[in-house]
Short mmCIF file of C-alpha atoms in Angstrom, two decimals:
data_model
loop_
_atom_site.label_atom_id
_atom_site.label_comp_id
_atom_site.label_asym_id
_atom_site.label_seq_id
_atom_site.Cartn_x
_atom_site.Cartn_y
_atom_site.Cartn_z
CA MET A 24 96.59 87.00 162.48
CA ILE A 25 99.41 85.61 164.40
CA ILE A 26 100.81 89.01 165.03
CA ALA A 27 97.37 90.34 166.37
CA THR A 28 97.21 87.43 168.61
CA VAL A 29 100.67 87.84 170.11
CA ILE A 30 99.99 91.62 170.64
CA GLY A 31 96.56 90.81 172.22
CA LEU A 32 98.10 88.36 174.47
CA ALA A 33 101.06 90.70 175.47
CA LEU A 34 98.50 93.43 176.24
CA GLY A 35 95.79 91.83 178.16
CA ALA A 36 96.58 88.10 179.14
CA TRP A 37 97.01 89.25 182.86
CA SER A 38 93.27 90.44 182.76
CA PHE A 39 92.01 86.93 182.45
CA LEU A 40 94.05 85.50 185.38
CA GLY A 41 91.87 87.37 188.06
CA SER A 42 88.26 87.46 188.39
CA ALA A 43 85.72 88.91 185.92
CA TYR A 44 85.74 92.05 187.91
CA ASN A 45 89.36 92.53 187.31
CA PHE A 46 88.76 91.99 183.68
CA VAL A 47 86.13 94.90 183.69
CA ASP A 48 87.75 97.06 185.97
CA ASN A 49 91.20 97.01 184.33
CA TRP A 50 90.97 96.07 180.61
CA LEU A 51 87.56 97.67 179.71
CA LEU A 52 88.20 100.80 181.76
CA ALA A 53 91.60 101.37 180.21
CA TYR A 54 90.26 100.95 176.67
CA GLY A 55 87.15 102.84 177.28
CA THR A 56 89.09 105.79 178.60
CA ALA A 57 91.25 106.00 175.44
CA LEU A 58 88.19 105.54 173.22
CA GLY A 59 86.26 108.26 175.25
CA ILE A 60 88.90 110.78 174.52
CA ILE A 61 88.85 109.78 170.65
CA VAL A 62 85.13 109.88 170.53
CA GLY A 63 85.01 113.26 172.32
CA ILE A 64 87.48 114.72 169.80
CA ASN A 65 85.53 113.28 166.87
CA VAL A 66 81.99 114.53 168.09
CA ALA A 67 83.48 117.96 168.83
CA ASP A 68 84.97 118.18 165.35
CA TYR A 69 82.00 116.86 163.50
CA VAL A 70 79.02 118.36 165.40
CA VAL A 71 80.55 121.61 166.65
CA MET A 72 83.18 122.52 164.08
CA LYS A 73 82.00 121.08 160.92
CA LYS A 74 78.23 121.43 161.96
CA PHE A 75 77.28 117.93 160.77
CA SER A 76 78.84 118.46 157.40
CA LEU A 77 81.10 115.86 155.93
CA ASP A 78 82.65 116.28 152.46
CA THR A 79 83.95 112.73 151.88
CA ASN A 80 85.79 113.67 148.68
CA ALA A 81 87.67 116.36 150.54
CA ILE A 82 88.97 113.94 153.25
CA PHE A 83 91.41 112.46 150.75
CA ILE A 84 92.56 115.74 149.01
CA LYS A 85 95.69 117.69 150.16
CA ASN A 86 95.07 121.30 151.28
CA SER A 87 91.40 120.64 151.64
CA LYS A 88 89.40 121.79 154.69
CA TYR A 89 90.45 118.57 156.43
CA TRP A 90 94.03 119.11 155.82
CA TYR A 91 95.97 120.61 158.85
CA TRP A 92 99.59 120.89 159.73
CA LYS A 93 101.55 118.52 157.41
CA GLY A 94 98.32 116.42 157.26
CA ILE A 95 98.11 116.10 161.09
CA ASN A 96 95.66 117.85 163.30
CA PRO A 97 97.93 119.07 166.31
CA ALA A 98 94.88 119.82 168.38
CA SER A 99 93.67 116.35 168.40
CA LEU A 100 97.13 114.96 169.15
CA ILE A 101 97.77 117.21 172.00
CA THR A 102 94.27 116.70 173.44
CA PHE A 103 94.74 112.97 173.32
CA ALA A 104 98.24 113.07 174.88
CA VAL A 105 97.39 115.39 177.73
CA LEU A 106 94.06 113.78 178.62
CA SER A 107 95.76 110.42 178.59
CA LEU A 108 98.36 111.56 180.93
CA ILE A 109 95.71 112.95 183.22
CA LEU A 110 93.33 110.14 183.03
CA TYR A 111 95.90 107.31 183.22
CA SER A 112 98.09 109.12 186.11
CA PRO A 113 96.63 106.95 188.87
CA ASP A 114 97.71 103.80 186.96
CA LEU A 115 101.29 105.44 186.60
CA GLY A 116 101.50 105.94 190.55
CA LEU A 117 100.21 109.56 190.82
CA LYS A 118 97.58 109.13 193.60
CA VAL A 119 95.54 112.38 193.94
CA GLY A 120 92.00 112.32 194.92
CA PHE A 121 90.27 114.03 192.08
CA LEU A 122 92.53 112.31 189.43
CA GLU A 123 91.52 108.90 190.78
CA ASP A 124 87.80 109.96 190.64
CA LEU A 125 88.24 111.02 187.04
CA ALA A 126 90.01 107.75 186.24
CA GLN A 127 87.12 105.79 187.63
CA VAL A 128 84.79 107.29 185.21
CA GLY A 129 87.30 107.40 182.36
CA PRO A 130 85.28 106.97 179.45
CA LEU A 131 82.77 109.63 180.33
CA SER A 132 85.27 112.08 181.71
CA GLY A 133 87.48 111.51 178.47
CA LEU A 134 84.53 112.07 176.40
CA LEU A 135 83.57 115.34 178.06
CA MET A 136 87.13 116.64 178.68
CA GLY A 137 88.03 115.75 175.12
CA MET A 138 85.36 117.61 173.56
CA MET A 139 86.24 120.76 175.62
CA MET A 140 89.94 120.63 175.28
CA TYR A 141 89.69 119.87 171.51
CA LEU A 142 87.53 123.01 170.99
CA VAL A 143 89.73 125.24 172.99
CA LEU A 144 92.80 124.14 171.23
CA MET A 145 91.13 124.59 167.86
CA LYS A 146 90.42 128.10 168.66
CA VAL A 147 93.76 128.87 170.32
CA LEU A 148 95.73 127.37 167.52
CA LYS A 149 93.44 128.98 165.06
CA LEU A 150 92.80 125.78 162.97
CA LYS A 151 89.93 125.47 160.55
#
């Protein structure tokens, strides 16, 4: 509990020092963007790739249909890393017009771009 409190304060204490708008604009947009990418990957995998079929027993079995390269799905990691760099680039100092526009609607653009990029990578990498 103490560790979680320290991490929470280290990550977001500055958000409360400004106004409520700063909190919404910075903190929630940053987390929403990351979660949008994750949800996009999950929806693409569950809806498009697995066609609403979930075998809960196979999730925990090695070499099942949910087992990828050494237990890690490289398409999901690549998708999350690349889209994080793209959508957080204005925060990192890269001021390009369309990237700033994408970052302002980070949760939605992360969701849609995450779904598309994940599906393309699953086909290109020839994963299940």
